[in-house]
Coordinates of C-alpha atoms and ligand atoms in Angstrom, one line a residue:
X1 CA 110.8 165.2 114.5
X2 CA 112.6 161.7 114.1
X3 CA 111.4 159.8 111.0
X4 CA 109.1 157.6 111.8
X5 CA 109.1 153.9 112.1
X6 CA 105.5 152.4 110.6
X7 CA 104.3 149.2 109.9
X8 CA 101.4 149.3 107.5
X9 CA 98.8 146.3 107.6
X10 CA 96.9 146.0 104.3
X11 CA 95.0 143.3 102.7
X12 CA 96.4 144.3 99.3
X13 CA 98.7 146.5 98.4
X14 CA 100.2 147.2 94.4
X15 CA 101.9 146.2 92.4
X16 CA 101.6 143.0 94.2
X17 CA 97.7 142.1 95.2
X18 CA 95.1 144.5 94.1
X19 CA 91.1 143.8 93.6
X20 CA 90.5 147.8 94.2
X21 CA 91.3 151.0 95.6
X22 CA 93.1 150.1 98.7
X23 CA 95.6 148.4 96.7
X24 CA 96.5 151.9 95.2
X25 CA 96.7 154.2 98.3
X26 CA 98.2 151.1 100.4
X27 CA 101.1 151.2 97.9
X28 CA 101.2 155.4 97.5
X29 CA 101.4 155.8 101.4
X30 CA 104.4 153.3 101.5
X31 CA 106.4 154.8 98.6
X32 CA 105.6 158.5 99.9
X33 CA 106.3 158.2 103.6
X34 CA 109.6 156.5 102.3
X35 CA 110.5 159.2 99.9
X36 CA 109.7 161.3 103.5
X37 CA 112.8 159.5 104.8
X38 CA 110.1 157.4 107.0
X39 CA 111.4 153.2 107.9
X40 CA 107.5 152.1 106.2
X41 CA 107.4 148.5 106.4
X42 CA 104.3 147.0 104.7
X43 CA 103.1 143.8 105.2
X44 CA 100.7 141.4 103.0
X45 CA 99.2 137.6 103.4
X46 CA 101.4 135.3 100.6
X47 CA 98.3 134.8 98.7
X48 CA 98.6 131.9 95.8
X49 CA 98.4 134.3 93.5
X50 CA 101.2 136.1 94.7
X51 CA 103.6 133.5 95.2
X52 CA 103.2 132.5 91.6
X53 CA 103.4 135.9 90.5
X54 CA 107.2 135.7 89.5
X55 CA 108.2 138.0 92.8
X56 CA 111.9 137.2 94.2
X57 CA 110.8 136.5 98.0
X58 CA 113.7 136.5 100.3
X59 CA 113.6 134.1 103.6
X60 CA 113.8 136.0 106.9
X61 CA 115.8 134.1 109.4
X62 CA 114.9 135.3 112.4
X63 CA 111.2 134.5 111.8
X64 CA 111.3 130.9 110.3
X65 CA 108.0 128.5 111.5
X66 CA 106.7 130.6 113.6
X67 CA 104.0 129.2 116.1
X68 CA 100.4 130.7 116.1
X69 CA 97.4 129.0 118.0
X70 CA 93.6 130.2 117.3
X71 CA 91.5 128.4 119.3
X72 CA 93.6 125.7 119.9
X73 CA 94.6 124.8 116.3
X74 CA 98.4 125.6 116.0
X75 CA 99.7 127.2 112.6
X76 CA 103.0 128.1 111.4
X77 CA 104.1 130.7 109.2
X78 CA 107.1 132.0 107.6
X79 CA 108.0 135.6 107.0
X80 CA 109.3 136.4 103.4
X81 CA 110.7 139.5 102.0
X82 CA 110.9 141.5 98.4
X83 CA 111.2 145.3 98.1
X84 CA 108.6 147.5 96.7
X85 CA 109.8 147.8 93.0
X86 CA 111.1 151.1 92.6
X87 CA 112.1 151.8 96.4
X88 CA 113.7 150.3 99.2
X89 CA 111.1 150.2 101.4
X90 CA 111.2 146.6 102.0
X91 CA 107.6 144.8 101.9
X92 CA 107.1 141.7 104.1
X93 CA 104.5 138.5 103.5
X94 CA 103.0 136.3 105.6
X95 CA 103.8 132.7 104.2
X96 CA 101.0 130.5 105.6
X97 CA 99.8 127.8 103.3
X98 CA 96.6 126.6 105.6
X99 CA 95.6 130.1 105.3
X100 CA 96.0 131.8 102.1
X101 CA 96.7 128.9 99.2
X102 CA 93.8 129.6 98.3
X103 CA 91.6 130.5 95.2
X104 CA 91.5 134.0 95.5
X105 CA 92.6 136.5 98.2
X106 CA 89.1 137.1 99.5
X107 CA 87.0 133.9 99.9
X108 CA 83.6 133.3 101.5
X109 CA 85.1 130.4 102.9
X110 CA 83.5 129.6 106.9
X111 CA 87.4 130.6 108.1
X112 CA 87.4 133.9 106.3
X113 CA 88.1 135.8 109.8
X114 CA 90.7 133.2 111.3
X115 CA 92.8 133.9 108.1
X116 CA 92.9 137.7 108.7
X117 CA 93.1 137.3 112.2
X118 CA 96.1 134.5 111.5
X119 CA 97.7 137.6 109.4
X120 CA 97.6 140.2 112.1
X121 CA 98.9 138.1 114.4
X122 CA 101.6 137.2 112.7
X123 CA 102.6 141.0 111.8
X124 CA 103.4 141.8 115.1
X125 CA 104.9 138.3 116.3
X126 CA 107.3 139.8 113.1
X127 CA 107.9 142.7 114.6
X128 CA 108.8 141.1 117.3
X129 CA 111.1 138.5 116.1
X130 CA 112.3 141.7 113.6
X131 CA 113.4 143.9 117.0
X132 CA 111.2 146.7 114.8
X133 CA 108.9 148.8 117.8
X134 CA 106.5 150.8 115.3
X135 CA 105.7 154.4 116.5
X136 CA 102.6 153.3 114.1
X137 CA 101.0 150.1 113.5
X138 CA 98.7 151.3 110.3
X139 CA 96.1 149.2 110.2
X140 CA 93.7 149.0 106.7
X141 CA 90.1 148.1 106.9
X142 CA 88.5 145.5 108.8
X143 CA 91.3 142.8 107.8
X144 CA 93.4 144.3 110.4
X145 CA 91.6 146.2 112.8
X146 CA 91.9 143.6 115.9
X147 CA 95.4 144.5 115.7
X148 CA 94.9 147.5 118.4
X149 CA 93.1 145.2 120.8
X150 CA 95.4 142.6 120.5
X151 CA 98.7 144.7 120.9
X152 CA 97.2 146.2 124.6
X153 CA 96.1 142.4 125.5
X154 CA 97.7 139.2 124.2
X155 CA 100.8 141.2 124.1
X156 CA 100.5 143.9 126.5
X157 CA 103.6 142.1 127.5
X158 CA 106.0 143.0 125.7
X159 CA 108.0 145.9 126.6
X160 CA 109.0 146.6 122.6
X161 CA 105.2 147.7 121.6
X162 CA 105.4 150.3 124.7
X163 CA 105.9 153.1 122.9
X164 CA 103.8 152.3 120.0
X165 CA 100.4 153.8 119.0
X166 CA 97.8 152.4 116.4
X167 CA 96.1 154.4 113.6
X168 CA 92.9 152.7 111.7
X169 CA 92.0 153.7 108.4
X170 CA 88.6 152.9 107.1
X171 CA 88.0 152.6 103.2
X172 CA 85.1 151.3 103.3
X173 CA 82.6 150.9 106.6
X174 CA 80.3 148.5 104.6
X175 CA 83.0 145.7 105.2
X176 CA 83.2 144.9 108.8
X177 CA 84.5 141.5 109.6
X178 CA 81.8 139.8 111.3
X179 CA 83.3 136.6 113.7
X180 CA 80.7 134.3 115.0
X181 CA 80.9 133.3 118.7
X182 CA 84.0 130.8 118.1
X183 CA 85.7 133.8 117.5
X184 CA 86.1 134.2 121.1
X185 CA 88.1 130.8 121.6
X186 CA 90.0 132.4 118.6
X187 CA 91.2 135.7 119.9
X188 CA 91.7 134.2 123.2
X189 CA 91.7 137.7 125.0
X190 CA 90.6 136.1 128.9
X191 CA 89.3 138.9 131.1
X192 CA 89.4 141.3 128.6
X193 CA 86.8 140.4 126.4
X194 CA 85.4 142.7 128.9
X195 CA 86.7 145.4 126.2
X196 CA 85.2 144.2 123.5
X197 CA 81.5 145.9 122.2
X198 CA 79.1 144.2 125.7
X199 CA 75.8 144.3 123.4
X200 CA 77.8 142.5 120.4
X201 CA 79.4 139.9 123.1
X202 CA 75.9 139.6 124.7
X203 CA 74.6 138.2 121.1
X204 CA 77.9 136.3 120.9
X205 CA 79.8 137.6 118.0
X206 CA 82.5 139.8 117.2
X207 CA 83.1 143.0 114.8
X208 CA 86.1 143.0 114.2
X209 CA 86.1 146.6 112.5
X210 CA 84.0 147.9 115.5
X211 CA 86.5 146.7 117.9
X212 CA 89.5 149.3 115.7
X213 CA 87.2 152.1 116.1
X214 CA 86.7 151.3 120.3
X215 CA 90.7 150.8 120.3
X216 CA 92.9 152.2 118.0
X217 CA 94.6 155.5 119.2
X218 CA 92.8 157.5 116.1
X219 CA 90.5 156.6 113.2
X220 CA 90.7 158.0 109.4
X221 CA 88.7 157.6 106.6
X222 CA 89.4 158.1 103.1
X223 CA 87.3 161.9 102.7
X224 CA 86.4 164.9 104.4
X225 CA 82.6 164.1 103.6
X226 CA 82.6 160.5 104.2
X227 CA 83.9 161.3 107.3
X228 CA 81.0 163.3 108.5
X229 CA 78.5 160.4 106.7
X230 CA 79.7 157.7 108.5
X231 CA 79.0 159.1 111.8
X232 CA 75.5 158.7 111.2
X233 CA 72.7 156.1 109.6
X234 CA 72.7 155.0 107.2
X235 CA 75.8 155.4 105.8
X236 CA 77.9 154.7 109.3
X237 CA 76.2 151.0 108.5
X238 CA 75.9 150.5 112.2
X239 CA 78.5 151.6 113.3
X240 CA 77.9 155.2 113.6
X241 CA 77.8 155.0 118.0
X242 CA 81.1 153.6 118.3
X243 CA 82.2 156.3 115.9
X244 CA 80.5 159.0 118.0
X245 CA 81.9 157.7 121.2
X246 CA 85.2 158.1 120.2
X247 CA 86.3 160.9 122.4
X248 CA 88.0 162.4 118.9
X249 CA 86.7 162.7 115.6
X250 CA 86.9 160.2 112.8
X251 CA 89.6 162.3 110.2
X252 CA 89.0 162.6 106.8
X253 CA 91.9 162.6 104.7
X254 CA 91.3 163.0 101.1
X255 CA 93.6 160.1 99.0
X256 CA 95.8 161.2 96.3
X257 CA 96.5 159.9 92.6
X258 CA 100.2 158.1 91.5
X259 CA 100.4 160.4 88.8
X260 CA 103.1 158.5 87.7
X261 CA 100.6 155.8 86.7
X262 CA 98.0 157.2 85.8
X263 CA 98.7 160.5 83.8
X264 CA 97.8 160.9 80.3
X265 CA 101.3 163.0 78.9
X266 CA 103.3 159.4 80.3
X267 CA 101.0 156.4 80.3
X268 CA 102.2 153.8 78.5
X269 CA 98.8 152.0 77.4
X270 CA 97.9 155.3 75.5
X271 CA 98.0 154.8 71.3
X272 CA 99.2 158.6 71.8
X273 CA 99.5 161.1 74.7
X274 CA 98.0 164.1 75.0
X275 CA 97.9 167.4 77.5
X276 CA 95.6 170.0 77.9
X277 CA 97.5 172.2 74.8
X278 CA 97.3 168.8 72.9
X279 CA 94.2 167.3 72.9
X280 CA 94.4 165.8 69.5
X281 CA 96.0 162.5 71.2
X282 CA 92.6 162.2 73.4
X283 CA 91.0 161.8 70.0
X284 CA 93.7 159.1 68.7
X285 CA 92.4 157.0 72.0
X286 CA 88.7 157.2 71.7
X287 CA 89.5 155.6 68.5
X288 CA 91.6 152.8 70.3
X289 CA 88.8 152.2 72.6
X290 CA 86.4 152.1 69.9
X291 CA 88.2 149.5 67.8
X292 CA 89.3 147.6 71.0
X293 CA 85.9 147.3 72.8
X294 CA 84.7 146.5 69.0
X295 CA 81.6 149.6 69.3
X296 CA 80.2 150.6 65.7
X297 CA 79.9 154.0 66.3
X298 CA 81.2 157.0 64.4
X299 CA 84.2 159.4 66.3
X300 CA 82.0 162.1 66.7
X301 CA 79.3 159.9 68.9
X302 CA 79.9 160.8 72.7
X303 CA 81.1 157.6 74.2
X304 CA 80.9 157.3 78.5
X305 CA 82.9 154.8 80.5
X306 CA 82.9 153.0 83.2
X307 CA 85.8 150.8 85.4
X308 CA 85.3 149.4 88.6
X309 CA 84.0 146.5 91.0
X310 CA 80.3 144.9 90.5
X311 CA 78.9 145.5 93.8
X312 CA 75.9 147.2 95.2
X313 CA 77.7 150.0 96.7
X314 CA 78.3 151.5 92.7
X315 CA 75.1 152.4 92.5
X316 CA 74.7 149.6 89.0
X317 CA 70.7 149.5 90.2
X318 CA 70.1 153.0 89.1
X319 CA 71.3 151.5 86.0
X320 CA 69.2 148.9 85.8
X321 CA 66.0 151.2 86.0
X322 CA 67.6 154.5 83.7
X323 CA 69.9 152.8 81.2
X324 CA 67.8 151.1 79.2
X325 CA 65.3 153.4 78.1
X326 CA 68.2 156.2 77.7
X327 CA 70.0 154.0 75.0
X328 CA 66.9 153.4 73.4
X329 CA 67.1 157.2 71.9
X330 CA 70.5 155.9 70.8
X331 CA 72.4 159.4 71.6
X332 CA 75.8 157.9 72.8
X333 CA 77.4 154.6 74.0
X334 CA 79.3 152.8 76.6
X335 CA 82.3 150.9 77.8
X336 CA 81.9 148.9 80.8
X337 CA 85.0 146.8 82.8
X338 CA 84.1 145.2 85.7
X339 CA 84.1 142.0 88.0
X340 CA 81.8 140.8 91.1
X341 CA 78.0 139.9 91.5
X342 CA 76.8 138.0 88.8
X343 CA 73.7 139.8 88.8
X344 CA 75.5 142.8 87.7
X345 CA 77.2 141.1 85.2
X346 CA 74.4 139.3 83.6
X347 CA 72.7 143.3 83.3
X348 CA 75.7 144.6 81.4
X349 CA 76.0 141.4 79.5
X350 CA 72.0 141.7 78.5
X351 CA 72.6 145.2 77.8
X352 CA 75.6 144.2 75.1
X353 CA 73.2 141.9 73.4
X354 CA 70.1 144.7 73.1
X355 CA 72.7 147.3 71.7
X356 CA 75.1 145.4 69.9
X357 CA 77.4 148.1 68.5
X358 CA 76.5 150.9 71.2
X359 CA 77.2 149.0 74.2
X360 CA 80.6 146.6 75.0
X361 CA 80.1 145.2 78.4
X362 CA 84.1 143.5 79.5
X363 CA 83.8 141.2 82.3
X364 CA 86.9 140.7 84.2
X365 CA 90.1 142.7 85.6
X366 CA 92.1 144.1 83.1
X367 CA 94.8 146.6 83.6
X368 CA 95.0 148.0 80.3
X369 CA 91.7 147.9 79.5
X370 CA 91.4 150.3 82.8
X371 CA 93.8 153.0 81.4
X372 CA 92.2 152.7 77.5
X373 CA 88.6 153.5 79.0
X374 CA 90.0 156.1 81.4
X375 CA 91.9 157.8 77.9
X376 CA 89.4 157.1 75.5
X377 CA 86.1 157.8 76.9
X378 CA 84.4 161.2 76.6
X379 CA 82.8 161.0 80.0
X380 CA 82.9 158.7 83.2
X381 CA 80.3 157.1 85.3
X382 CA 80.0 156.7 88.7
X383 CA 76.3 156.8 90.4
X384 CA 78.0 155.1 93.7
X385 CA 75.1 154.6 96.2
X386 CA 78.1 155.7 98.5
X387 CA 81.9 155.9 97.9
X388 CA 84.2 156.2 100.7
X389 CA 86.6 158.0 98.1
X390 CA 86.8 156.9 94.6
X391 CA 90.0 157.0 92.5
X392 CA 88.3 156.7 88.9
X393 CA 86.5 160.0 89.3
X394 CA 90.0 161.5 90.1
X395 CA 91.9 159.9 87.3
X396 CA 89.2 160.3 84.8
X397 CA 90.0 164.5 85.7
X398 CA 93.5 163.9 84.8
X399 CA 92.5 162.2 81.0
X400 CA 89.7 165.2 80.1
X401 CA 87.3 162.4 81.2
X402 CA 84.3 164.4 82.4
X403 CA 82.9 162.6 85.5
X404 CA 79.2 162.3 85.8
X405 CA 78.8 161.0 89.9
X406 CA 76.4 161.1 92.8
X407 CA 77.0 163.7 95.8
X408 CA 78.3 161.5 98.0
X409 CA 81.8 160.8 100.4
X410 CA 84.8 161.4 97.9
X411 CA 82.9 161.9 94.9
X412 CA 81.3 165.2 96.3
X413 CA 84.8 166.2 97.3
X414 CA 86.5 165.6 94.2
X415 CA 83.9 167.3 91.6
X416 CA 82.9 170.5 91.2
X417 CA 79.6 171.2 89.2
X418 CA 80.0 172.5 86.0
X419 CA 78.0 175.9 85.4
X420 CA 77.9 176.7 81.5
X421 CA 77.1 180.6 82.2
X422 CA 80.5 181.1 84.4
X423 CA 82.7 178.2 82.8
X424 CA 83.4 177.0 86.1
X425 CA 83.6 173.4 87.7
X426 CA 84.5 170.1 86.6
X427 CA 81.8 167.9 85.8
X428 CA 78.2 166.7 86.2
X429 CA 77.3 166.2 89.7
X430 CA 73.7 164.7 91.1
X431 CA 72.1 164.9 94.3
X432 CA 69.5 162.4 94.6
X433 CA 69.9 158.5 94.5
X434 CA 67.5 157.5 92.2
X435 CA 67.0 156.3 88.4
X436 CA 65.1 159.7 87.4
X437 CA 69.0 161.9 89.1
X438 CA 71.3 159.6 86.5
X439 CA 69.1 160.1 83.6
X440 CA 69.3 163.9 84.5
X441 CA 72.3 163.7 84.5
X442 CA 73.5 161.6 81.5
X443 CA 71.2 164.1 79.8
X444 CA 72.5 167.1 81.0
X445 CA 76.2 165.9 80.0
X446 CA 75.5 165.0 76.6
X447 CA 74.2 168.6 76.2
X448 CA 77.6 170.1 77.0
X449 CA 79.2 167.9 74.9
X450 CA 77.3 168.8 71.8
X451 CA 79.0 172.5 72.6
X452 CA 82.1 172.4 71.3
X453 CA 83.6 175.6 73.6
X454 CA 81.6 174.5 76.6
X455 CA 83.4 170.6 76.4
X456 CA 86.8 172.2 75.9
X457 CA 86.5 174.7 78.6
X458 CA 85.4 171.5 80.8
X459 CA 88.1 169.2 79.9
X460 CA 90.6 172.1 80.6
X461 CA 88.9 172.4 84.1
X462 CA 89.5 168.8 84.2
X463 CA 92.8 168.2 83.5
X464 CA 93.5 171.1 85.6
X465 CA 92.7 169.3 88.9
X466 CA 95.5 168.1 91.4
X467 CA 95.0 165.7 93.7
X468 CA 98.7 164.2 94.0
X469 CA 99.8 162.3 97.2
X470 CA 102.3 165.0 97.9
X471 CA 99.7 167.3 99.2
X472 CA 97.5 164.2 101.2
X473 CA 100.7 162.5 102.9
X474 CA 101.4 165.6 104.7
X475 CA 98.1 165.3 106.3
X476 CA 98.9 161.6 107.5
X477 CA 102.5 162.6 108.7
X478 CA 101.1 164.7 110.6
X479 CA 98.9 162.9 112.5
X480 CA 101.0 160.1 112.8
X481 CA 103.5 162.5 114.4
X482 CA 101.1 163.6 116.7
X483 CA 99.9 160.3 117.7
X484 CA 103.7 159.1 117.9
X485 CA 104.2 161.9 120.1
X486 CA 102.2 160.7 122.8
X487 CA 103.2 157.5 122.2
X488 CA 107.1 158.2 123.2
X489 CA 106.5 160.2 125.7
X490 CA 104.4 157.0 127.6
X491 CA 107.0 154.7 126.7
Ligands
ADP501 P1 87.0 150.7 95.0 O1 88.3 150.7 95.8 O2 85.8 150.8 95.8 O3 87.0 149.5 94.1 P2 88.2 153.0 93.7 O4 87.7 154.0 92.7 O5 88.8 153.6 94.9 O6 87.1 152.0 94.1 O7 89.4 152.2 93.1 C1 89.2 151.2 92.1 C2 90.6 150.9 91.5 O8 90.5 149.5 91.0 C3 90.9 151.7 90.4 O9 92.3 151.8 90.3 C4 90.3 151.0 89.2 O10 91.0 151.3 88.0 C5 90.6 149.6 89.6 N1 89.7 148.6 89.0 C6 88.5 148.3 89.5 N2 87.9 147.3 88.8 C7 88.8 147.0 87.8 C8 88.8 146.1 86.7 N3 87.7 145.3 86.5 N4 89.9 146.0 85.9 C9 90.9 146.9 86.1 N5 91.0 147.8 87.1 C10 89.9 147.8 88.0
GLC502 C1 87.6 151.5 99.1 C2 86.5 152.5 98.7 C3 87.0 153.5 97.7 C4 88.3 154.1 98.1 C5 89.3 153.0 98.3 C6 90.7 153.4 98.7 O1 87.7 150.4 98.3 O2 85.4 151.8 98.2 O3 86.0 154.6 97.6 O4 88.8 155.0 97.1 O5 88.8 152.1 99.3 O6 90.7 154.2 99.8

């Protein structure tokens, strides 16, 4: 097979945008299809935050002020360039002021779909202007899943995009894009609005993620088991049908881990590194944390962790009902980074106050703080409600972190339940979503800890576990092969 020529649509992607997961495996499929001899070209909106980031962005002359009309308003964007530090894959960003100079890269402003529908646009009027004909337009979530409705349509056209086939890749169904009826005007599609969903069109809006899963060529998701979850209620979150009718299957492709960030013999946020045959280091960083998060516990005091985005899907009502009354009996402590719904925040912030000493509650995104939970925590919490995959569960493996998570999508796939009387598994694992499962299981974990042979064996389980991207690409190549393959022969 030729390499293959792919241009990957995310909403964020590191080391330059990132508010969660997609940021990471946005930026691992981009580095590993290129170091597979691949021509990956991402592209990203210029957010503010990026342009003031300290990034060298190159102009690209042959798509300078380019013209875009939704609904009769005309934009104009730039294209800039920088390459992906560490490669020469070279990234690409959408420079349109009206659209993304704004406060942060998601808003909740009444626009919110015009600006990702502005982006999408604009990727493929690059391409265009660019001479690049993807065998692959990769398209990420909802923010560019009109992108395989709009390539058959608005520019049905053009002969360059005749060969070229579109792949959509859900992370996470529970975001959908939802475009009020003006979003019509907007995508400006004439008689073929006749494709999009009738019902939705009959109650005059627009899904935008709905319309990638009637249109793109194939559909993935992010794990084996959220694959088969979505394609019923309640986890498909409506949109279970338009999966089903899909005359293929949704494919479940597991995501990897950059072990080049996030390993625990390398890392450069670690006070000291440490491996399976030297654990001593993993002691040096509970320590660290301790002292950093400012806890008053003693060494020996099992200490459980917890990174990630304050949103329902993480499961933080479970919290709300079990933690409480479990830190009462004052048996361990936690660490807690996140950002998102106040709500959330004002829990773990009330929590903090109760159990001054026991609990340290950090509100905000913080890199480093990130890696010194993942290294210095005993254990690592995640009762998701549902999680599409999960990265912290898999990292956490890598740092002897034992992972206490619910049975669901990536989680499930990702941890294996320990069993004291054969040694075997990974970490504690619960079935049902509900208050009375997490307690069980914060229980059951802190029993195992208080077994010196049992912990060890389970941290050398742990830290066992591979889940590198050089396994998981293959999986994508080879469905992007097969897609491209039909793809050429139409052309
Ligand atoms: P999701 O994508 O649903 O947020 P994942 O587990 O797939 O969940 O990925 C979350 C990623 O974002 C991880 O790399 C995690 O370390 C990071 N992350 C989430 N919240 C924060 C935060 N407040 N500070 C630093 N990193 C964070
Ligand atoms: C989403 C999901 C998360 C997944 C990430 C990357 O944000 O919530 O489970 O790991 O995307 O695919």
């Amino acid at each position: 097979m030729p390499p293959l020529k792919i241009c990957l649509l995310s909403a964020e992607m590191v080391p330059f945008a990132k508010t969660g997961g997609l940021a990471d495996v946005a930026g691992a499929l981009a580095r590993e299809f290129a170091r597979r001899g691949h021509d990956v070209r991402p592209f990203l909106p210029l957010y503010r935050a990026v342009r003031g980031a300290g990034w060298r962005f190159a102009e690209v002359p042959e798509a300078a002020q380019v013209p875009v009309s939704l609904g009769g308003i005309r934009y104009e964007f730039s294209l800039r360039t920088a390459a992906l530090p560490g490669t020469d894959v070279p990234a690409y960003f959408i420079d349109c002021p009206a659209m993304f100079d704004r406060r942060s890269y998601y808003t909740e402003d009444a626009d919110e779909y015009r600006r990702f529908l502005l982006y999408t646009r604009a990727v493929i009027e690059s391409c265009q202007r660019l001479g690049f004909a993807p065998d692959v337009f990769h398209c990420n979530d909802w923010h560019a899943a009109l992108l395989p409705l709009l390539l058959r349509t608005v520019y049905g056209w053009d002969r360059i995009f005749a060969g070229s086939r579109t792949v959509l890749t859900i992370h996470n169904i529970g975001y959908q894009g939802y475009m009020p009826s003006t979003a019509l005007g907007d995508l400006a599609l004439g008689a073929n609005e006749a494709l999009l969903d009738p019902a939705d069109l009959a109650r005059g809006f627009v899904n935008a993620l709905k319309t990638g899963i009637r249109h793109a060529d194939a559909v993935t998701t992010v794990s084996p088991t959220y694959a088969r979850e979505i394609r019923s209620a309640p986890l498909g979150a409506g949109l279970q049908d338009a999966l089903r009718a899909r005359p293929d299957e949704v494919v479940g492709i597991l995501n990897g881990v950059d072990y080049t960030e996030w390993d625990p013999r390398v890392d450069p946020y670690l006070r000291a590194h440490f491996d399976p045959a030297h654990l001593d280091g993993k002691a040096a960083n509970k320590r660290a944390l301790i002292e950093l998060a400012e806890l008053a516990i003693e060494s020996g005091v099992p200490l459980i962790g917890m990174v990630g985005r304050l949103t329902e899907q993480k499961g933080i009502d479970l919290l709300i009902e079990a933690l409480p009354g479990f830190l009462e009996r004052g048996e361990c402590a936690f660490v807690v980074l996140g950002a998102g719904d106040a709500r959330y925040a004002e829990f773990f912030d009330a929590m903090g106050r109760r159990f001054p000493g026991r609990f340290a509650f950090h509100h905000g995104y913080d890199e480093a703080r990130a890696h010194a939970i993942e290294a210095g925590s005993d254990a690592f919490l995640m009762p998701s409600r549902y999680e599409p995959c999960g990265l912290n569960q898999m990292y956490s493996l890598r740092y002897g972190t034992i992972p206490i998570v619910h049975r669901t999508g990536g989680l499930a796939d990702t941890v294996t339940p320990f069993d004291p009387a054969t040694g075997a598994g990974t970490g504690c694992v619960f079935n049902d979503y509900d208050a009375t499962a997490v307690a069980w299981a914060l229980d059951t974990t802190l029993d195992w800890y208080r077994d010196p042979t049992a912990w060890r064996r389970l941290m050398r389980n742990a830290m066992a576990e591979d889940f590198s991207w050089g396994r998981q690409i293959l999986q994508y190549e080879a469905l992007f092969e097969r897609v491209a393959a039909a793809g050429r022969s139409n052309a």
